[in-house]
Amino acid sequence: MADYQAPLRDMRFLLNEVFDAPTLWQSLPALAEVVDAETAEAILEEAGKITANSIAPLNRSGDEEGCHWQAGEVTTPAGYKEAYRLYAEGGWVGVGGDPAFGGMGMPKVISAQVEEMMNSASLAFGLYPMLTSGACLSIHAHASEPLKQKYLPNMYAGVWSGSMCLTEPHAGTDLGIIRTRAEPQADGTYKVSGTKIFITGGEHDLTENIIHLVLAKLPDAPAGSRGISLFLVPKVLVEDDGALGERNALSCGSIEHKMGIQASATCVMNFDGATGWMVGEPNKGLAAMFTMMNYERLGVGIQGLSTGERSYQSAIEYARERIQSRAPTGPVAQDKVADPIIVHPDVRRMLLTMKALNEGGRAFSSYVALQLDIAKFSDDAEARQRAEAQVALLTPVAKAFLTDMGLESTVHGQQVFGGHGFIREWGQEQLVRDCRITQIYEGTNGIQALDLVGRKVVGSGGTLYQAFADEIRAFIADAGSELAEFVDPLQAALDNLDELTAWVIDRARANPNEIGAASVEYLHVFGYTAYAYMWARMATAAFGKQAQDDFYQSKLGTARFYFARVLPRVQSLSASVRAGSESLYLLDAARF
Ligand SMILES: Cc1cc2nc3c(=O)[nH]c(=O)nc-3n(C[C@H](O)[C@H](O)[C@H](O)COP(=O)(O)OP(=O)(O)OC[C@H]3O[C@@H](n4cnc5c(N)ncnc54)[C@H](O)[C@@H]3O)c2cc1C
């Protein structure tokens, strides 16, 4: 596997030339003091170093060794503890955290780039800090002041980590049917009892305490998802002076043996009357969880991109070196017995597809991160509301499309290696295995598609969609005629998505099955169209600078490839959407 190199040039291009993030930061009072172009540059460069030098080298050994469970204790692979300490001491766990509690206070568009680097270096490693920052977000937004004071500083500092305990053996997608109970106590605490499964980082040896956020039901809770509350349940109880006290009544029953992310501990957690504190209001636990979900879901989308990027870096190096057969148009490497495989059209197709999907995904995730920043930091209520609406619409697309495209990229990256991609030595097969979970957890991609079509598009009567489409239309109207080669296909894709959206909204009125039948393919049409918008914006920023730097030439060439060879996928996907639900219900369950 090629040594990982953080794609800093592309990140700088997006921040400074495509989205002009520094101007936005200056306009947001909470950020103007904290970040500018130079700070961002320094942070990204440092993140690039630590992820490449200290984390990436553990990716393969972590996969081979995995985690070990013995008598309730989980040991992470060799080297993890030291790397985690280094990462925590650098302040990286709290990169997006509130400075009032010791966080770095960086906007999401910066922490998203750091997350990309960390997950490219090692997805399994990246999950430990990611779950911690997710838990911090919920605590920060919903917990009482004393709970924040007690827990956030050590969590941002990486001294304690976090976990999110939602899933139970019988309740994954449908959290309304969870059975974990929380009994109120006279002193205001709760006794939490139940079993949670698949808990990432539920137990490990990286930190001295683990702060679990647990969904549970109060004794008198209403049935379903309206009766769920959220509790903070530490592994080790914390005294009033902040010192660690007794072990809480919870334990890790076992860890899962799984397809990928072997170095990430996926735990069965047993809560046996463990002491917990309520976060937020009774029966509003799911809403409290949703605060962090937009951030987490974007983070999982970025994990897909990260594995695709890592796979591409190895594939391009291999394709330049591996020699097999001659180019169809005659020998290129005259001094060798065969040409490097990068001469072959099919190998170029795979590499360019990876490059176009990775760079499009990086642009799209940065765009969504900027919307999250406006929604969080703007003091203009209207701008905040607009950004919130964009985030609501685009989050399921970012989670599902980036991970679906991430898997496609890792499979292309494996294929470029031929048989060597299937064996372990080169590391390409690990990326395929690791990436696969990103389509499943944090709400399966099928559920993301339902959220997009059912709640966001149909549920808003198309208004959320219209706002995004209007922004693209305004961009097209402003583009000069020299950009027609990018803007015309974008316009055609948008017209198609407009029609498809109207079609889905109309059909959903008559038959509720139409939403689920259309959802996954509709999300893909949406995703390819959103990437086309990103590629048109990137092409606009690169246009006219080709002579300055190869980077811009590469950008424009990749944009042309995207419009010519990838965007046309929307045609067949749209035809599938328009076929409707009928053919899905021709067989009864017994005839499948
Ligand atoms: C490695 C790993 C780490 C994880 N980490 C965590 C964690 O840290 N914390 C945590 O709480 N959970 C975690 N999970 C759990 C994960 O979020 C769930 O597995 C996921 O949400 C799906 O739930 P499920 O497995 O019960 O599948 P189910 O809900 O049983 O779904 C099975 C299938 O049915 C589909 N389906 C279900 N309902 C519908 C519907 N209404 N419409 C259409 N299709 C539907 C799903 O899309 C899926 O394809 C983790 C899982 C794994 C494997």
XYZ file of C-alpha atoms and ligand atoms in Angstrom:
645
model
C 0.000 0.000 0.000
C 1.233 3.501 -0.832
C 2.134 5.699 2.128
C -0.842 7.930 2.929
C -0.484 11.575 1.962
C -3.136 14.023 3.062
C -4.733 15.711 0.010
C -3.883 19.165 1.374
C -3.696 20.857 -2.008
C -7.249 19.850 -2.836
C -8.489 20.857 0.624
C -6.884 24.308 0.263
C -8.424 24.683 -3.184
C -11.892 23.982 -1.806
C -11.559 26.229 1.232
C -9.938 29.194 -0.481
C -10.802 29.092 -4.168
C -14.121 27.282 -4.477
C -15.997 28.245 -1.294
C -13.988 31.237 -0.040
C -14.380 29.996 3.527
C -12.066 32.666 5.039
C -14.503 35.427 3.987
C -17.375 33.510 5.545
C -15.411 33.053 8.807
C -14.761 36.788 8.987
C -18.508 37.445 8.702
C -19.386 35.118 11.600
C -18.525 36.784 14.943
C -17.960 33.496 16.804
C -15.405 32.386 14.205
C -13.742 35.657 13.188
C -11.441 35.557 16.221
C -10.765 31.845 16.076
C -9.892 30.974 12.487
C -8.487 32.534 9.333
C -6.803 31.166 6.222
C -3.402 30.814 7.940
C -4.743 29.090 11.050
C -6.686 26.701 8.853
C -3.597 25.972 6.776
C -1.474 25.290 9.875
C -4.099 23.013 11.418
C -4.592 20.995 8.259
C -0.865 20.596 7.756
C -0.350 19.353 11.311
C -3.310 16.989 10.985
C -1.793 15.707 7.740
C 1.461 14.927 9.563
C 0.042 13.139 12.582
C -2.403 11.068 10.546
C 0.213 10.079 7.950
C 3.096 9.470 10.360
C 1.497 8.094 13.518
C -1.896 6.613 12.610
C -1.642 5.319 9.029
C 1.212 2.898 9.909
C -1.129 1.136 12.400
C -3.902 0.485 9.898
C -2.697 -2.868 8.628
C -1.349 -4.235 11.921
C -4.550 -3.134 13.663
C -6.594 -5.052 11.087
C -4.496 -8.181 11.528
C -4.381 -8.152 15.311
C -7.873 -6.804 16.062
C -9.210 -6.182 19.563
C -9.115 -8.740 22.381
C -11.812 -9.338 24.998
C -11.093 -11.056 28.275
C -13.258 -11.050 31.390
C -14.974 -7.810 30.446
C -11.775 -5.954 29.503
C -10.983 -4.989 25.908
C -7.430 -4.523 24.678
C -6.818 -2.576 21.473
C -4.065 -3.637 19.031
C -0.390 -2.860 19.681
C 0.477 0.790 19.174
C -3.073 2.095 19.524
C -2.671 3.415 23.062
C 0.434 5.419 22.203
C -1.045 6.798 18.974
C -4.268 7.736 20.763
C -2.340 9.538 23.491
C -0.425 11.499 20.866
C -3.635 12.344 19.033
C -5.366 13.451 22.245
C -2.382 15.497 23.453
C -2.422 17.376 20.153
C -5.968 18.520 21.006
C -7.423 16.724 17.966
C -10.326 15.070 19.816
C -11.667 18.527 20.695
C -10.890 20.183 17.355
C -14.531 21.237 16.891
C -15.274 21.542 20.629
C -16.397 24.653 22.494
C -13.340 26.627 23.750
C -15.259 27.366 26.976
C -14.672 23.703 27.899
C -11.210 23.352 26.377
C -12.120 22.612 22.748
C -10.303 24.171 19.785
C -13.505 25.807 18.480
C -12.830 25.100 14.813
C -15.690 25.226 12.298
C -17.054 21.975 10.919
C -15.485 22.613 7.521
C -12.058 22.288 9.183
C -12.890 19.395 11.496
C -14.442 17.597 8.504
C -11.092 17.759 6.684
C -9.307 16.501 9.806
C -11.829 13.638 10.019
C -11.154 12.763 6.397
C -7.429 12.505 7.029
C -7.876 10.518 10.226
C -10.246 8.033 8.583
C -8.057 7.653 5.519
C -5.184 6.854 7.857
C -7.322 4.308 9.730
C -11.099 4.106 9.865
C -10.993 1.753 12.863
C -8.802 4.181 14.824
C -10.862 7.200 13.776
C -14.021 5.783 15.306
C -12.782 6.262 18.896
C -12.378 10.074 18.685
C -15.380 10.372 16.384
C -17.768 8.725 18.859
C -16.302 10.924 21.583
C -16.951 14.148 19.684
C -20.461 12.909 18.829
C -21.205 12.311 22.508
C -19.746 15.737 23.353
C -22.118 17.393 20.889
C -25.184 15.931 22.594
C -23.876 16.754 26.071
C -22.996 20.291 24.995
C -26.400 20.904 23.423
C -28.654 19.241 26.003
C -26.978 18.440 29.335
C -27.228 20.606 32.467
C -24.385 23.044 33.187
C -22.899 20.901 36.006
C -22.803 17.829 33.736
C -21.092 19.851 31.013
C -18.515 21.200 33.480
C -17.853 17.758 34.860
C -17.498 15.803 31.618
C -16.722 17.960 28.588
C -13.179 19.155 29.416
C -11.826 15.624 29.902
C -13.670 14.376 26.842
C -12.369 17.155 24.574
C -8.907 16.507 25.982
C -9.209 12.845 25.003
C -8.586 11.721 28.610
C -12.099 10.211 28.620
C -13.903 8.879 25.559
C -17.573 8.588 24.622
C -19.956 5.995 23.239
C -23.472 6.096 21.826
C -25.677 3.261 23.118
C -28.820 3.057 20.977
C -29.053 -0.391 19.411
C -30.513 -3.450 21.187
C -30.725 -7.034 19.940
C -34.328 -6.607 18.767
C -34.193 -2.835 18.020
C -31.904 -1.279 15.409
C -33.667 0.931 12.890
C -36.810 0.994 15.040
C -35.590 2.541 18.299
C -39.195 3.070 19.435
C -39.241 -0.545 20.680
C -36.133 -0.451 22.917
C -36.441 -2.184 26.320
C -33.661 -0.552 28.366
C -35.222 1.031 31.462
C -34.268 3.987 33.656
C -35.703 4.086 37.208
C -35.693 7.525 38.882
C -33.919 7.669 42.279
C -34.575 9.977 45.216
C -31.272 11.842 44.647
C -32.193 12.818 41.080
C -30.092 10.113 39.401
C -31.449 7.066 37.524
C -30.723 3.341 37.627
C -30.260 2.198 34.035
C -30.787 -1.488 33.158
C -30.734 -3.280 29.816
C -28.548 -4.709 27.073
C -27.141 -2.726 24.166
C -25.367 -4.356 21.229
C -22.946 -3.196 18.504
C -21.629 -0.370 20.698
C -18.543 1.147 19.078
C -15.882 1.874 21.677
C -18.181 0.627 24.469
C -15.090 -0.754 26.216
C -11.363 -0.352 25.458
C -8.032 0.496 27.058
C -7.350 3.864 25.382
C -8.811 6.131 28.073
C -9.294 6.019 31.839
C -13.053 6.524 31.629
C -15.787 6.000 29.009
C -18.870 8.193 29.048
C -21.817 6.284 27.597
C -24.857 8.096 26.248
C -27.680 5.600 26.609
C -31.219 5.651 25.222
C -33.691 4.221 27.732
C -37.355 4.431 28.772
C -38.746 5.866 31.975
C -41.296 3.658 33.830
C -44.259 5.797 32.731
C -42.970 6.555 29.227
C -45.401 6.652 26.307
C -44.988 3.817 23.805
C -42.802 4.228 20.717
C -40.210 6.817 19.841
C -41.986 9.537 21.847
C -41.121 7.696 25.051
C -37.326 7.597 24.822
C -34.981 9.527 27.126
C -31.217 10.022 27.030
C -28.865 9.284 29.932
C -25.215 9.917 30.631
C -23.784 6.783 32.221
C -20.043 6.803 33.001
C -18.007 3.599 33.166
C -16.310 4.928 36.309
C -18.296 7.264 38.556
C -16.842 10.754 38.865
C -16.642 12.438 42.298
C -17.717 16.054 42.802
C -14.076 17.158 42.747
C -13.578 15.442 39.384
C -11.624 12.467 40.763
C -12.493 8.987 39.532
C -14.486 6.938 42.050
C -16.104 3.484 41.961
C -16.823 1.385 38.870
C -20.416 1.826 37.716
C -22.724 -1.215 37.387
C -22.095 -1.886 33.722
C -19.876 -4.275 31.808
C -18.842 -5.389 28.363
C -20.235 -8.892 27.763
C -18.278 -9.587 24.562
C -17.031 -8.042 21.339
C -18.253 -8.857 17.844
C -16.216 -10.742 15.221
C -16.837 -8.903 12.009
C -16.018 -8.216 8.351
C -13.897 -5.080 8.813
C -12.769 -2.292 11.163
C -11.183 -5.038 13.265
C -9.328 -2.590 15.498
C -12.573 -0.877 16.504
C -14.171 -2.596 19.514
C -17.848 -3.349 18.755
C -19.269 -4.244 22.153
C -22.226 -5.883 23.858
C -22.858 -3.623 26.854
C -24.809 -4.781 29.904
C -26.247 -2.104 32.192
C -27.232 -3.613 35.547
C -28.808 -0.758 37.486
C -25.977 1.569 36.459
C -26.119 5.117 37.808
C -27.002 7.658 35.146
C -27.998 11.288 34.733
C -30.674 12.472 32.339
C -29.507 14.579 29.398
C -32.196 16.951 28.153
C -35.870 16.437 28.924
C -37.856 13.302 29.731
C -39.078 11.490 26.598
C -37.121 13.834 24.321
C -34.062 11.574 24.045
C -34.341 10.926 20.326
C -34.520 14.663 19.628
C -31.382 15.142 21.746
C -29.651 12.433 19.724
C -30.684 14.120 16.496
C -28.624 17.166 17.469
C -25.498 15.193 16.860
C -26.872 13.106 14.036
C -26.399 15.728 11.305
C -22.768 15.996 12.337
C -22.273 12.274 12.762
C -24.001 11.379 9.522
C -21.803 13.768 7.598
C -18.857 12.230 9.482
C -19.850 8.728 8.347
C -20.215 9.986 4.764
C -16.680 11.301 5.071
C -15.523 7.860 6.219
C -16.694 6.511 2.840
C -14.761 9.232 1.058
C -11.692 8.548 3.228
C -11.466 4.886 2.277
C -12.035 5.767 -1.398
C -9.193 8.310 -1.226
C -6.792 5.889 0.447
C -7.603 3.236 -2.138
C -7.027 5.740 -4.962
C -3.610 6.759 -3.649
C -2.430 3.144 -3.792
C -4.155 2.383 -7.102
C -2.606 5.309 -8.967
C 0.883 4.388 -7.755
C 0.363 0.760 -8.743
C -1.081 1.640 -12.166
C 2.006 3.699 -12.997
C 4.377 0.883 -12.018
C 2.689 -2.381 -12.922
C 3.452 -3.347 -16.512
C 1.127 -5.643 -18.495
C 0.357 -5.767 -22.225
C 0.840 -2.990 -24.719
C -1.310 0.105 -25.150
C -3.984 -0.420 -27.860
C -2.365 2.347 -29.941
C 1.138 0.844 -29.801
C 4.004 0.558 -27.256
C 4.486 3.476 -24.886
C 7.338 2.209 -22.676
C 9.669 1.147 -25.492
C 12.426 0.102 -23.096
C 10.175 -2.358 -21.250
C 8.556 -5.674 -22.180
C 5.094 -4.189 -21.580
C 3.436 -0.859 -20.806
C 2.283 0.394 -17.398
C -1.371 -0.527 -16.980
C -2.374 3.154 -16.766
C -2.253 3.207 -20.606
C -5.316 0.942 -20.837
C -8.712 2.607 -21.291
C -10.426 0.438 -18.688
C -7.786 1.133 -16.029
C -8.109 4.862 -16.781
C -11.880 4.543 -16.464
C -11.535 3.040 -12.998
C -8.928 5.525 -11.803
C -10.784 8.549 -13.130
C -14.064 7.332 -11.683
C -12.361 7.094 -8.285
C -10.767 10.511 -8.652
C -13.998 12.156 -9.819
C -16.051 10.572 -7.026
C -13.473 11.337 -4.324
C -12.944 14.975 -5.280
C -16.674 15.486 -5.881
C -17.353 13.926 -2.473
C -14.760 16.122 -0.769
C -16.349 19.210 -2.303
C -19.867 18.109 -1.361
C -18.951 17.240 2.240
C -17.170 20.612 2.579
C -20.250 22.348 1.190
C -22.533 20.608 3.719
C -20.038 21.369 6.517
C -20.186 25.061 5.580
C -23.972 24.951 5.832
C -23.618 23.411 9.310
C -21.281 26.265 10.257
C -23.705 28.939 9.025
C -26.576 27.206 10.850
C -24.538 27.149 14.069
C -22.624 30.432 14.016
C -24.521 33.008 11.944
C -26.223 35.837 13.807
C -28.562 36.426 10.874
C -31.721 34.436 11.660
C -32.734 34.106 8.026
C -29.310 32.830 6.936
C -29.384 30.363 9.831
C -32.793 29.087 8.843
C -31.776 28.709 5.188
C -28.663 26.776 6.159
C -30.625 24.548 8.554
C -33.009 23.681 5.740
C -30.068 22.790 3.458
C -28.509 20.640 6.175
C -31.803 18.803 6.729
C -32.130 18.054 3.017
C -28.501 17.235 2.253
C -27.441 15.210 5.318
C -29.059 11.918 4.226
C -27.547 12.416 0.749
C -24.101 13.058 2.226
C -24.273 9.986 4.476
C -25.600 7.528 1.895
C -24.129 8.811 -1.372
C -20.606 9.390 -0.056
C -20.518 5.911 1.454
C -22.021 4.224 -1.624
C -19.494 6.044 -3.806
C -16.769 5.253 -1.258
C -17.455 1.545 -1.630
C -17.526 1.843 -5.415
C -14.144 3.566 -5.274
C -12.566 0.951 -3.031
C -13.825 -1.822 -5.324
C -12.323 -0.056 -8.363
C -9.116 0.400 -6.369
C -9.056 -3.327 -5.650
C -9.768 -4.165 -9.302
C -6.870 -2.018 -10.541
C -4.590 -4.403 -8.624
C -6.058 -7.487 -10.331
C -5.386 -10.611 -8.217
C -3.055 -8.600 -6.003
C -6.087 -6.583 -4.920
C -7.746 -9.712 -3.550
C -4.858 -10.882 -1.391
C -4.038 -9.133 1.861
C -0.504 -7.959 1.093
C -1.412 -4.736 -0.691
C -4.121 -3.558 1.657
C -6.765 -2.882 -1.010
C -9.080 -5.648 0.236
C -9.004 -4.196 3.771
C -10.336 -0.895 2.461
C -13.277 -2.678 0.804
C -14.024 -4.555 4.047
C -13.634 -1.462 6.226
C -15.740 0.775 3.990
C -18.700 -1.622 3.925
C -19.911 -0.787 7.441
C -20.313 2.880 6.519
C -23.350 1.957 4.410
C -24.931 0.206 7.384
C -24.415 2.049 10.664
C -25.674 5.475 11.704
C -28.944 4.536 9.931
C -28.654 2.223 6.910
C -28.426 3.859 3.500
C -31.926 2.566 2.754
C -33.203 4.489 5.785
C -31.279 7.620 4.693
C -33.028 7.406 1.319
C -36.424 7.092 3.021
C -35.582 10.128 5.160
C -34.633 12.119 2.049
C -37.702 11.253 0.001
C -40.316 10.752 2.725
C -39.506 13.388 5.330
C -37.442 15.957 3.458
C -38.767 16.027 -0.128
C -42.380 14.820 0.089
C -42.744 15.896 3.748
C -41.872 19.504 2.918
C -44.050 19.495 -0.206
C -40.884 20.045 -2.236
C -39.927 23.363 -0.588
C -36.592 22.143 0.831
C -35.698 20.776 -2.587
C -36.722 24.007 -4.335
C -34.390 26.093 -2.189
C -31.388 23.930 -3.166
C -32.444 23.840 -6.830
C -32.839 27.650 -6.826
C -29.273 28.039 -5.601
C -28.009 25.859 -8.457
C -30.137 27.796 -10.964
C -28.662 31.080 -9.690
C -25.145 29.653 -10.087
C -25.941 28.579 -13.671
C -27.379 32.000 -14.498
C -24.166 33.695 -13.298
C -21.769 31.393 -15.165
C -20.019 32.842 -18.215
C -20.485 31.272 -21.664
C -16.916 29.882 -21.564
C -18.152 27.468 -18.888
C -20.993 26.084 -21.042
C -19.364 22.649 -21.330
C -19.884 22.223 -17.543
C -22.991 24.291 -16.981
C -25.155 22.888 -19.808
C -25.044 19.278 -18.565
C -25.618 20.564 -15.028
C -28.733 22.387 -16.261
C -29.976 19.214 -17.987
C -29.387 17.148 -14.821
C -31.231 19.728 -12.730
C -34.200 19.772 -15.146
C -34.330 15.993 -14.867
C -34.219 16.117 -11.053
C -36.949 18.794 -11.006
C -39.233 16.550 -13.042
C -38.386 13.458 -11.026
C -39.062 15.279 -7.756
C -42.473 16.485 -8.972
C -43.225 12.939 -10.163
C -42.348 11.364 -6.800
C -44.359 13.937 -4.819
C -47.356 13.350 -7.065
C -47.188 9.535 -6.952
C -46.708 9.483 -3.168
C -50.168 11.036 -2.744
C -51.874 7.980 -4.197
C -49.697 5.179 -2.797
C -47.364 5.369 0.241
C -45.253 2.498 -1.175
C -44.047 4.824 -3.937
C -41.784 6.676 -1.497
C -39.843 3.585 -0.460
C -39.849 2.246 -4.010
C -38.296 5.409 -5.427
C -36.015 6.301 -2.537
C -32.599 4.709 -3.137
C -32.442 5.450 -6.862
C -33.852 8.956 -6.290
C -31.123 9.615 -3.707
C -28.522 8.534 -6.255
C -29.943 10.824 -8.960
C -29.851 13.611 -6.359
C -26.275 12.725 -5.386
C -24.935 12.690 -8.956
C -26.681 16.012 -9.641
C -25.267 17.554 -6.452
C -21.772 16.337 -7.443
C -22.343 17.903 -10.898
C -23.002 21.215 -9.113
C -19.784 20.727 -7.137
C -17.819 19.839 -10.279
C -19.183 22.899 -12.101
C -18.124 25.074 -9.158
C -14.669 23.490 -9.062
C -14.304 23.888 -12.830
C -15.295 27.554 -12.513
C -12.613 28.095 -9.853
C -9.960 26.296 -11.921
C -10.866 27.763 -15.296
C -8.273 30.149 -16.729
C -5.575 28.994 -14.282
C -4.484 25.936 -16.277
C -1.184 27.481 -17.280
C -0.266 28.292 -13.648
C -0.199 24.813 -12.238
C -0.848 21.184 -13.269
C -3.339 20.982 -10.414
C -5.878 23.092 -12.338
C -5.384 21.110 -15.525
C -6.002 17.923 -13.606
C -9.120 19.476 -12.065
C -10.584 20.499 -15.416
C -9.757 17.139 -17.007
C -11.471 15.319 -14.152
C -14.491 17.647 -14.400
C -14.795 16.819 -18.101
C -14.597 13.106 -17.286
C -17.321 13.475 -14.625
C -19.747 15.189 -16.993
C -18.991 12.865 -19.902
C -18.822 9.496 -18.178
C -20.361 9.574 -14.688
C -23.264 12.031 -14.733
C -25.144 10.118 -17.496
C -25.878 7.447 -14.864
C -28.832 9.640 -13.821
C -30.690 8.554 -16.961
C -30.985 4.871 -16.112
C -31.549 5.583 -12.422
C -34.370 7.988 -13.264
C -35.988 5.340 -15.459
C -35.918 2.947 -12.474
C -37.582 5.555 -10.250
C -40.302 6.142 -12.831
C -41.031 2.403 -13.023
C -42.717 2.869 -9.629
C -43.553 0.313 -6.958
C -45.742 -2.022 -8.976
C -43.097 -4.610 -9.876
C -41.949 -4.776 -6.219
C -45.298 -6.201 -5.142
C -45.961 -8.809 -7.831
C -44.774 -11.654 -5.566
C -46.146 -12.427 -2.137
C -43.553 -13.213 0.568
C -43.820 -17.002 0.044
C -42.980 -16.751 -3.670
C -39.633 -14.950 -3.260
C -19.693 -2.401 13.418
C -20.940 -1.763 13.916
C -20.853 -0.661 14.746
C -22.009 -0.072 15.254
N -21.908 0.970 16.163
C -23.026 1.353 16.846
C -22.937 2.239 17.963
O -21.854 2.739 18.298
N -24.068 2.534 18.644
C -25.270 2.009 18.312
O -26.248 2.292 18.996
N -25.403 1.177 17.234
C -24.312 0.834 16.509
N -24.419 -0.032 15.449
C -25.734 -0.510 15.052
C -26.196 0.033 13.710
O -26.469 1.397 13.788
C -27.408 -0.821 13.274
O -26.904 -2.106 12.927
C -28.175 -0.217 12.116
O -28.806 0.966 12.523
C -29.235 -1.166 11.561
O -29.985 -1.779 12.571
P -30.153 -3.370 12.565
O -28.804 -3.972 12.435
O -30.967 -3.784 13.719
O -30.934 -3.684 11.232
P -32.543 -3.667 11.048
O -33.104 -2.437 11.623
O -33.090 -4.965 11.498
O -32.667 -3.576 9.458
C -32.499 -4.710 8.591
C -32.754 -4.242 7.146
O -34.104 -3.797 7.021
C -34.133 -2.466 6.515
N -35.227 -1.732 7.165
C -35.535 -1.652 8.474
N -36.612 -0.862 8.652
C -36.970 -0.402 7.438
C -37.985 0.470 6.966
N -38.832 1.078 7.797
N -38.049 0.709 5.633
C -37.171 0.155 4.782
N -36.197 -0.679 5.180
C -36.100 -0.965 6.488
C -32.770 -1.870 6.858
O -32.415 -0.814 5.983
C -31.871 -3.078 6.710
O -31.503 -3.240 5.366
C -23.274 -0.590 14.891
C -23.353 -1.685 14.018
C -22.214 -2.285 13.559
C -22.345 -3.506 12.678
